Coordinates of C-alpha atoms in Angstrom, one line a residue:
X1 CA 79.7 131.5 100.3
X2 CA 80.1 128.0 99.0
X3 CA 82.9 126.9 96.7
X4 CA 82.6 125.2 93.3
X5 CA 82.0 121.6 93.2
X6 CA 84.7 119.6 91.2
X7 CA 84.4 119.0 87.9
X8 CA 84.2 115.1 87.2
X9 CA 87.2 114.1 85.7
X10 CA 87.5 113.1 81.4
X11 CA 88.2 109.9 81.2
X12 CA 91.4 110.4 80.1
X13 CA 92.8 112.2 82.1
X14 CA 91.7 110.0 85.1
X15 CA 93.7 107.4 83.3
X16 CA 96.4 109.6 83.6
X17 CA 96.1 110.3 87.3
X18 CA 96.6 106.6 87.6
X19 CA 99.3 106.3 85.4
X20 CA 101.0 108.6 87.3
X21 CA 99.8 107.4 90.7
X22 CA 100.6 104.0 89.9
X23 CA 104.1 104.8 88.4
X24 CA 104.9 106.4 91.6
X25 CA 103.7 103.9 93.9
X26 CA 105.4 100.8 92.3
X27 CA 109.2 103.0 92.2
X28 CA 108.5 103.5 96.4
X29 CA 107.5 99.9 96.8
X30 CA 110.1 98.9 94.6
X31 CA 112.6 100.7 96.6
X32 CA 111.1 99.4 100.3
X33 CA 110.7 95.8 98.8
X34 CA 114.3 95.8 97.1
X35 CA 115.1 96.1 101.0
X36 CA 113.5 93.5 102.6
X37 CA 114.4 90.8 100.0
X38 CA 118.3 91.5 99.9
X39 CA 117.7 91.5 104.2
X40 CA 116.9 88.1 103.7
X41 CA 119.3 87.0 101.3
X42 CA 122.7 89.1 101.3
X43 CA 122.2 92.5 104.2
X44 CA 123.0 89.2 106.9
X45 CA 126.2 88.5 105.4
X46 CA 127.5 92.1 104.4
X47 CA 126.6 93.8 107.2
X48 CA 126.4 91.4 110.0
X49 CA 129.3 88.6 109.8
X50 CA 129.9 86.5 112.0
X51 CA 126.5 85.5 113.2
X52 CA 124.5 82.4 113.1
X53 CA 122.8 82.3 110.0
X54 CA 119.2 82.7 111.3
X55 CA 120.6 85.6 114.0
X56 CA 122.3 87.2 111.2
X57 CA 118.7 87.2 109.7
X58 CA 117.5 88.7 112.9
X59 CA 119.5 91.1 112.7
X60 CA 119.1 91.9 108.8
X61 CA 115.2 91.7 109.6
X62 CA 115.7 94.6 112.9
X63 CA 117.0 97.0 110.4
X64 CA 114.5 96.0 108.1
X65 CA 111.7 96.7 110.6
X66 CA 113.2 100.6 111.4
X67 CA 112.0 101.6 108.2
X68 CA 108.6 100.5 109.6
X69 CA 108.8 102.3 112.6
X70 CA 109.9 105.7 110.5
X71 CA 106.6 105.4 108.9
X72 CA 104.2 106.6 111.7
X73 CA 105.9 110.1 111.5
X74 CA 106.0 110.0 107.5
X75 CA 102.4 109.6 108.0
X76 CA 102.0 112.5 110.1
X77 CA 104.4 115.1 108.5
X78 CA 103.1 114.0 105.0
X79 CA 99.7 114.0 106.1
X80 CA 99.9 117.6 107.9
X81 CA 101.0 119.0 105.0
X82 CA 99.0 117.1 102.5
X83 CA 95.9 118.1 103.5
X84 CA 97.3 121.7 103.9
X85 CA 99.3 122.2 100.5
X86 CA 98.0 119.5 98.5
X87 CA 98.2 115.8 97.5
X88 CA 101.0 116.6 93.9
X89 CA 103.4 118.6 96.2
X90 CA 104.0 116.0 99.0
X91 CA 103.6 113.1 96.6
X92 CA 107.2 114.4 94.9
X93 CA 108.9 115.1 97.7
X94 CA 108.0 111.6 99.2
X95 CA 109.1 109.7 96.1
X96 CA 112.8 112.2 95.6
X97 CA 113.4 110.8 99.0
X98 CA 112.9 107.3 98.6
X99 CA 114.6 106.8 95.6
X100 CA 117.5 108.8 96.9
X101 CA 117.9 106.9 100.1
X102 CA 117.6 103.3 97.8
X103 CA 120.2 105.0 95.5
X104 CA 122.4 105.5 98.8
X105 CA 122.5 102.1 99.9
X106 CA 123.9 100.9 96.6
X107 CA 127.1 103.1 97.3
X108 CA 127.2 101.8 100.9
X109 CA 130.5 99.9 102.2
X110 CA 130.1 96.6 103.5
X111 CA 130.7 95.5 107.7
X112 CA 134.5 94.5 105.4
X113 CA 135.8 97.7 104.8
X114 CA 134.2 100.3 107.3
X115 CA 133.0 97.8 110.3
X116 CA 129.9 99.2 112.6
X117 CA 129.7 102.1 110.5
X118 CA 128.1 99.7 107.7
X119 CA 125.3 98.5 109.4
X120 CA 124.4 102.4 111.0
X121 CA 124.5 103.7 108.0
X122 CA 122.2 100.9 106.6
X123 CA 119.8 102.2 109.3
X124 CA 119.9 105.6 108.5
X125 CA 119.2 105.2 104.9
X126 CA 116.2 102.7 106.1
X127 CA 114.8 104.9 108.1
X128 CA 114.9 107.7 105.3
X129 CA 113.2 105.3 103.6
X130 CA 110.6 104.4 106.0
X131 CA 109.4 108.1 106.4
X132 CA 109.0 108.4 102.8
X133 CA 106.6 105.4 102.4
X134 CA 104.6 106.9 105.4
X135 CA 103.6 109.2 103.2
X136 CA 103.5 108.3 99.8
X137 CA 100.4 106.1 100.4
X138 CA 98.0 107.8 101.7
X139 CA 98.7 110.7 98.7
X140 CA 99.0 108.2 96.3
X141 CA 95.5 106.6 96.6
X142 CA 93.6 109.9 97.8
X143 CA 95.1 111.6 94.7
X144 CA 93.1 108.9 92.2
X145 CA 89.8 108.0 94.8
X146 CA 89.6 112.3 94.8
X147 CA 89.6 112.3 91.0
X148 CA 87.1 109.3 90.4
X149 CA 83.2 109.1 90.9
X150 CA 81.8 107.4 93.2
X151 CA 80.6 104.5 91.5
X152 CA 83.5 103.0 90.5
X153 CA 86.1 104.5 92.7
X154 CA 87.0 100.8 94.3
X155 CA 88.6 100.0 91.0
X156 CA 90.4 102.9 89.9
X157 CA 91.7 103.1 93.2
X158 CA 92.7 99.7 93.5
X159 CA 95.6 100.4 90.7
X160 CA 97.9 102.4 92.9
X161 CA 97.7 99.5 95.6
X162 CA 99.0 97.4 92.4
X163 CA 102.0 98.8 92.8
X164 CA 102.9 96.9 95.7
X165 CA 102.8 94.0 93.6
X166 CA 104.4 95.5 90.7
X167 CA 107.6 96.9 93.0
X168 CA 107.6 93.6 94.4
X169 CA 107.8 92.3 91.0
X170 CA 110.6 94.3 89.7
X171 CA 112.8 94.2 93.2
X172 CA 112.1 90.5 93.0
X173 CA 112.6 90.1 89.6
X174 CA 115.8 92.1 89.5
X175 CA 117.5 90.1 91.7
X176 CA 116.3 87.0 90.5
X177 CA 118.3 87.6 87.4
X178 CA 121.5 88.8 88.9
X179 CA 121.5 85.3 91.2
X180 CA 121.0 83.4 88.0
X181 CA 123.5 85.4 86.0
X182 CA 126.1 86.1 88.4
X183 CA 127.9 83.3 90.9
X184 CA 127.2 83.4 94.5
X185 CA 130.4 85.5 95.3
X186 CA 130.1 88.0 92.1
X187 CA 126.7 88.8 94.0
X188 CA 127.9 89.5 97.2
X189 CA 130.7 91.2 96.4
X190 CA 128.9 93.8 93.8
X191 CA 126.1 92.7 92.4
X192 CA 123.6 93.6 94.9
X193 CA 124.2 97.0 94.3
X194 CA 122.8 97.2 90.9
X195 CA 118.8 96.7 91.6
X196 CA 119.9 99.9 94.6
X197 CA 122.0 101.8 91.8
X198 CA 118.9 101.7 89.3
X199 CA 116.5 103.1 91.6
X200 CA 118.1 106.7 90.2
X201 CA 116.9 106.2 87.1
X202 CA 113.5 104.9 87.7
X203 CA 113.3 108.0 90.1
X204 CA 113.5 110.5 87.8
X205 CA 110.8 108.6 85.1
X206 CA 108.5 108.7 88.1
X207 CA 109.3 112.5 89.0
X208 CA 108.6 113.2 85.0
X209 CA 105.3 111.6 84.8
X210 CA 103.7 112.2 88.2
X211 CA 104.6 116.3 87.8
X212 CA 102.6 116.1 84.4
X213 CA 99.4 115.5 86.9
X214 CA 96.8 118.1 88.3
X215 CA 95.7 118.4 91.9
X216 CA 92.9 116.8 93.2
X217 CA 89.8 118.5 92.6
X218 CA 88.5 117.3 96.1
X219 CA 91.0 119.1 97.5
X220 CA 90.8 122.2 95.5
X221 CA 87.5 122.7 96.5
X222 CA 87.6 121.9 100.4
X223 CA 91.0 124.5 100.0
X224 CA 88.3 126.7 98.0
X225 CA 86.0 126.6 100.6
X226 CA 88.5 127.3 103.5
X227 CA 89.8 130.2 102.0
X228 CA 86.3 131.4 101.5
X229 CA 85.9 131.3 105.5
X230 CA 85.0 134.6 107.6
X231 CA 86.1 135.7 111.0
X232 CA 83.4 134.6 112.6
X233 CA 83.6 130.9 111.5
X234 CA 85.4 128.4 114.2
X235 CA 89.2 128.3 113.2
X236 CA 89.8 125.3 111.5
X237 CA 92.0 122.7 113.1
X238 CA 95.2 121.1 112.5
X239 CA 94.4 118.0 110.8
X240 CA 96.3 116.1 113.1
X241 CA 93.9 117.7 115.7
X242 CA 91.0 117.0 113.8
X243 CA 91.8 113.2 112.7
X244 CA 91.8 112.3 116.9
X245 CA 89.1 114.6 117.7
X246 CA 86.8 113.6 115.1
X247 CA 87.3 110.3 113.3
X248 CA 89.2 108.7 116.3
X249 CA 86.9 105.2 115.5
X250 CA 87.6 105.4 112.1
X251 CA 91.4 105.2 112.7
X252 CA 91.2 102.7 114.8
X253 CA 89.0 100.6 112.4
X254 CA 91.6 101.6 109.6
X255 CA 94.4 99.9 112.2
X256 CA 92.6 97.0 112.5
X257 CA 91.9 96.3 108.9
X258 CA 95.5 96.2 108.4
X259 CA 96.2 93.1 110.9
X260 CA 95.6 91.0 108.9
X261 CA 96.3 92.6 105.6
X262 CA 99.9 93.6 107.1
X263 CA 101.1 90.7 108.9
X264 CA 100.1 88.2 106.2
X265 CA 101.8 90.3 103.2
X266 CA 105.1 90.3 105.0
X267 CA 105.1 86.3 105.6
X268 CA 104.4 85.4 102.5
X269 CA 106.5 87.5 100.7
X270 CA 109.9 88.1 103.0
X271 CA 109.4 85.5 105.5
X272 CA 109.0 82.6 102.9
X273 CA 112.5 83.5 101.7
X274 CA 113.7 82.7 104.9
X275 CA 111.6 80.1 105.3
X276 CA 112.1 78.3 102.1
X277 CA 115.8 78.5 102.0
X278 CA 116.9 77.3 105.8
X279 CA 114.2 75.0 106.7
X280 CA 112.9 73.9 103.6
X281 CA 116.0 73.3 101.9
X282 CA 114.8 74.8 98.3
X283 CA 117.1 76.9 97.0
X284 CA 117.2 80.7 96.8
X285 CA 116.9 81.2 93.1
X286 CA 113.7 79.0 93.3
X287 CA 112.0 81.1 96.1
X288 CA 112.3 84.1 94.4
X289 CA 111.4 82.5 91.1
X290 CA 108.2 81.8 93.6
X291 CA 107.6 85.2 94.6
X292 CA 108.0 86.4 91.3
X293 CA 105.3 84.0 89.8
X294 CA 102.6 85.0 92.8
X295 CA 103.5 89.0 92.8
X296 CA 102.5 88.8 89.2
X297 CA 99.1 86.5 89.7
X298 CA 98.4 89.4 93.0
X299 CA 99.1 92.4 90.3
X300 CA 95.9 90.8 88.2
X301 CA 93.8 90.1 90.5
X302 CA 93.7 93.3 92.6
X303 CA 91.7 95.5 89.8
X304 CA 89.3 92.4 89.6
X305 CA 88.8 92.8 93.9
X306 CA 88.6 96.4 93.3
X307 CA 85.6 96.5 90.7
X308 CA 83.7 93.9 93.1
X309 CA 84.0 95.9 96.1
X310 CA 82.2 98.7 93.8
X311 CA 79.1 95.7 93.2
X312 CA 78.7 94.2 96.6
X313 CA 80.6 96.5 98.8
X314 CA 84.1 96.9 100.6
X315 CA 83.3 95.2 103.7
X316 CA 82.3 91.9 102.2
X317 CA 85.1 91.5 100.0
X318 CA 87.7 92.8 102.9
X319 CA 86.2 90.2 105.0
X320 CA 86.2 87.5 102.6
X321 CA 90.0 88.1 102.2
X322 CA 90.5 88.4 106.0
X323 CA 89.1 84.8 106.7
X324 CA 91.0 83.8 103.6
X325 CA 94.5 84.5 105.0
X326 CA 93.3 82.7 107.9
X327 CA 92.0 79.7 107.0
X328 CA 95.6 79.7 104.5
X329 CA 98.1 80.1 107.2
X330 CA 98.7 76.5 108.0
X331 CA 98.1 74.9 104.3
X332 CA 101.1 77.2 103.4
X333 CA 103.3 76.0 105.2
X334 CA 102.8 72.4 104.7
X335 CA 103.1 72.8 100.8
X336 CA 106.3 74.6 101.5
X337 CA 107.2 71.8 103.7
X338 CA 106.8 69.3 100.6
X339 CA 110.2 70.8 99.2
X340 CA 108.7 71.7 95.5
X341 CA 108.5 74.4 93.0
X342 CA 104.8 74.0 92.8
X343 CA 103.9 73.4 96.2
X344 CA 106.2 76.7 96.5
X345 CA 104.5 78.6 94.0
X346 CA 100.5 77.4 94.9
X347 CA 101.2 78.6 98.1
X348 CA 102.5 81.9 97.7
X349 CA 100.3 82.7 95.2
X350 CA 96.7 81.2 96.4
X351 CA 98.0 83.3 99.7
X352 CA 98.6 86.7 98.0
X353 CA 95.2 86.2 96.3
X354 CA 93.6 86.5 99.4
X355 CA 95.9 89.5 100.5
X356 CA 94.7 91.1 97.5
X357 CA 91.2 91.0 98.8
X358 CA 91.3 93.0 101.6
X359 CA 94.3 95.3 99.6
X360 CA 92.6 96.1 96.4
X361 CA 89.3 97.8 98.4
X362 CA 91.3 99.3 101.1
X363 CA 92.1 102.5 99.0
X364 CA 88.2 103.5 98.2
X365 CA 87.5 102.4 102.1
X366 CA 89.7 104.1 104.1
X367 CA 89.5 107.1 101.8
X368 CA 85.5 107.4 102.4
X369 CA 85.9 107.2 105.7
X370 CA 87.8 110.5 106.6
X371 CA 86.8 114.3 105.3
X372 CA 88.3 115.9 102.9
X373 CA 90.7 118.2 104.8
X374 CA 92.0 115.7 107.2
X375 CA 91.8 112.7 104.5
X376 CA 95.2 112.3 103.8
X377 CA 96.1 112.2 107.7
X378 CA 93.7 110.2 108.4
X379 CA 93.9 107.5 106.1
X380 CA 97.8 107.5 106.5
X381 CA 97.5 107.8 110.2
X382 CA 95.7 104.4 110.2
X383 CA 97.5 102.6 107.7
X384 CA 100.9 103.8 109.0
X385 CA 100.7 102.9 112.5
X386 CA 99.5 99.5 112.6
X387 CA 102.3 99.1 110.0
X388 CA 104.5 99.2 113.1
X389 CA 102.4 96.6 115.0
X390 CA 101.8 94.9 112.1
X391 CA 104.2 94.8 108.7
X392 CA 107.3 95.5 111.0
X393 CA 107.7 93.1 113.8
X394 CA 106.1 90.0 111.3
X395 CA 108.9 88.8 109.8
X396 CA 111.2 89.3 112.7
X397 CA 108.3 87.5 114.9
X398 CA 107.9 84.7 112.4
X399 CA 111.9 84.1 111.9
X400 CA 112.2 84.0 116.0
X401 CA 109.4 81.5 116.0
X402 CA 110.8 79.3 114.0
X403 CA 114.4 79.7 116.0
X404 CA 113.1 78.9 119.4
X405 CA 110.7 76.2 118.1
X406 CA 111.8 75.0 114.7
X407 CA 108.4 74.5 113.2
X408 CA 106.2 76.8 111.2
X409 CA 102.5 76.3 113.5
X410 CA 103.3 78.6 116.0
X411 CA 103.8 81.1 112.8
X412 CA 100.6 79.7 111.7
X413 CA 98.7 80.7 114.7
X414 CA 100.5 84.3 114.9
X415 CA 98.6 84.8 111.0
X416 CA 95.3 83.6 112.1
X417 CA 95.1 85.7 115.4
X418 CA 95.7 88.3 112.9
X419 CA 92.9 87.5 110.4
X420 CA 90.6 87.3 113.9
X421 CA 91.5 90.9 114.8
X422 CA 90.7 92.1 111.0
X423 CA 87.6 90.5 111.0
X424 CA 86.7 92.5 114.0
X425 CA 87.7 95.4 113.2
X426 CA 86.3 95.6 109.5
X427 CA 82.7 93.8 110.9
X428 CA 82.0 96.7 113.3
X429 CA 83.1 99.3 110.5
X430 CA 80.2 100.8 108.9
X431 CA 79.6 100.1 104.6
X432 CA 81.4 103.2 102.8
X433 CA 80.5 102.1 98.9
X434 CA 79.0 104.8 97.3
X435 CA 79.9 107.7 99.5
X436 CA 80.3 111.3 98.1
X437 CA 84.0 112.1 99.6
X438 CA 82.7 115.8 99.2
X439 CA 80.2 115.1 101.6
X440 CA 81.9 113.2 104.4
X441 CA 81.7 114.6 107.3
X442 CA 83.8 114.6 110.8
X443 CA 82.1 111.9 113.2
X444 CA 81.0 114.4 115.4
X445 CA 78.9 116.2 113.1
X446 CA 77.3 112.6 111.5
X447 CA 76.2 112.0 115.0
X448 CA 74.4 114.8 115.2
X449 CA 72.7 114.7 112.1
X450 CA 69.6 112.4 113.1
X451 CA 69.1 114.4 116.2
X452 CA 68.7 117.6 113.9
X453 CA 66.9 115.9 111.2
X454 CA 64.0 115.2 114.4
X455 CA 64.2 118.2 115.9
X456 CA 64.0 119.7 112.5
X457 CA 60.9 117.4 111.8
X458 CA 59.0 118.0 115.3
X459 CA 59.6 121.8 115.1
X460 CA 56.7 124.0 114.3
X461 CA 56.3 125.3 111.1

């Protein structure tokens, strides 16, 4: 007994899968974003007084990197259950807790009025955070590659990784207006809370669109098929089970991609805050006015990276953005280092155009490389964890590096051993473009499909 294959989605309502998918995505990047920019600019002197000013930062950056850290087990909860009860269900529980946790923080009390208490706290609620994210991804970009065809399944998929660039956007262009609106001391004392306080409201026009949204055909039909199972077929696994037994290389791959991908993300868009503002000596209004500019150029061109991974493949164009960031890391810093808006801006932006090169295909790759019922663990499990290798320790790494050595080519060299592992990793992956996410099978059984296919050719007839 074989289940139904999916129906290929109408166009519109594919649009409205990413609609929805995309809505939610930019709310929990938003959110996580929001974050790491007030860690850089306010979290060091709310929440840990009294510091040096770049250990302070440290600090603000440690809390910052928890949320990371949670994300390894939002992956694997999230995933467990995705790929058990569905892509929709986990996707709103993921973004109700993010948005309440970001909600939380702007009703925290400051290091001033409750002392250590302030800065747990802080910690809990990042961690909350953290283990949301973990699993918002992965269902986020499974939920529209699961709903498209095959053929052009690198671009729609690319739009839910847009809304990294879009929640940077809004967290970055939130608080760019409160510092240009409100006085230095109006925005420590409340007017960090706001961008925190509105994450309630953009919660619940996330919650409203991305209920209006089906379940993933894909996934109906795998849960189809195991339903339709008898007694005598093997027991199916635990898809945590599965994703080490079977696509162990795969995740591996996926944590290599993200090198790169990770580690350069987090420089240029935290890290330069720090950067910019306390060895640079440009001011903080202008940095974010900097990020702003090049989160908007990354939000156009990731579609555009998407569509030509569907032409020439995802490997070439992840590689292409993997050498980019590479050969990028030391030209950034010197135009920082030239102490102007436009040396600010070229930089950050030429920078995140390469990001976007190995973001924008990532979706369609590492969803074609796992099988439908262990999908969303796998390609969570391998985005998540090198997150914590990757994402969390960079900016922390990167601020430390210039402490101890008070120059930005040792932080040059940390990106390009980063682009070198990425390269690696993606060059030994095999070409996914084109694959029927139906049809994928566990690594195991791909193996043995050319030894079958001879013994099947070779035996009598």
């Amino acid at each position: 007994m074989t289940a139904q294959a999916p129906a290929p989605p109408t166009p519109g309502s594919l649009r409205r899968i990413v609609a929805a998918s995309l809505i939610g995505t930019t709310i929990e990047w938003y959110d996580f974003f929001l974050y790491g920019s007030a860690a850089a600019l306010v979290f060091n002197k709310l929440f840990f007084p009294g510091s040096d000013p770049l250990v302070g930062t440290l600090l603000s950056f440690l809390t910052y990197a928890i949320g990371f850290a949670a994300r390894p087990v939002g992956a694997l909860v999230f995933g467990h259950f995705g790929d058990r009860l569905g892509r929709k269900k986990l996707l709103v529980i993921s973004l109700l807790m993010m948005g309440g946790a970001t909600f939380c923080i702007g009703l925290l009390p400051t290091h001033a009025t409750v002392g250590t208490a302030a800065p747990v706290l802080l910690t809990v609620l990042r961690l909350v955070q953290g283990f949301a994210l973990g699993g918002e991804w992965g269902g986020a970009v499974l939920l529209v590659s699961e709903h498209g065809d095959a053929k052009r399944r690198g671009f729609w998929a690319s739009w839910p990784q847009t809304g990294a660039p879009a929640g940077q956007l809004l967290a970055t262009g939130v608080l760019s207006a409160l510092t240009a609106l409100l006085s230095d001391s109006a925005f420590l004392a409340w007017g960090w809370r706001i961008p925190f306080l509105l994450s309630g409201l953009l919660v619940m026009v996330g919650l409203w669109v991305r209920l209006s949204v089906d379940e993933s055909p894909v996934f109906k039909a795998a849960l189809a098929k195991a339903a339709a199972r008898t007694s005598e077929d093997p027991v199916e696994r635990l898809p945590l089970v599965a994703v080490f037994r079977d696509h162990w290389r795969d995740v591996l791959v996926a944590m290599g991609a993200r090198m790169a991908e990770n580690i350069s993300y987090y420089v240029i868009t935290a890290f330069v805050l720090v950067y910019a503002t306390t060895h640079a000596g440009l001011g903080k209004q202008t940095a974010l006015n900097a990020v702003l500019i090049g989160s908007a150029v990354h939000f156009a061109v990731i579609p555009a990276w998407g569509a030509l991974s569907d032409r020439i493949g995802r490997k070439p164009v992840y590689l292409l953005g993997a050498a980019g960031v590479g050969l990028w890391a030391f030209p950034f810093f010197m135009l920082i280092d030239r102490e102007s808006f436009g040396s600010l801006v070229l930089a950050i932006t030429v920078g995140l155009i390469f990001h976007g090169a190995m973001y924008a295909p990532q979706a369609a790759f590492f969803s074609e490389m796992f099988s439908t019922r262990m999908r969303y663990s796998g390609a969570s499990i391998g985005a998540q964890f090198a997150s914590v290798a990757a994402g969390a320790p960079a900016p922390l790494i990167a601020t430390a590096l210039l402490k101890d050595y008070g120059t930005s080519t040792p932080i040059s060299l940390y990106v390009v051993l980063a682009a070198v592992v990425t390269l690696v990793a993606v060059a030994l992956a095999k070409e996914t473009r084109g694959r029927d996410l139906t049809a994928v099978e566990p690594e195991r059984e791909r193996a043995a499909e050319p030894a079958s296919a001879a013994t099947a050719a070779t035996a009598p007839h």
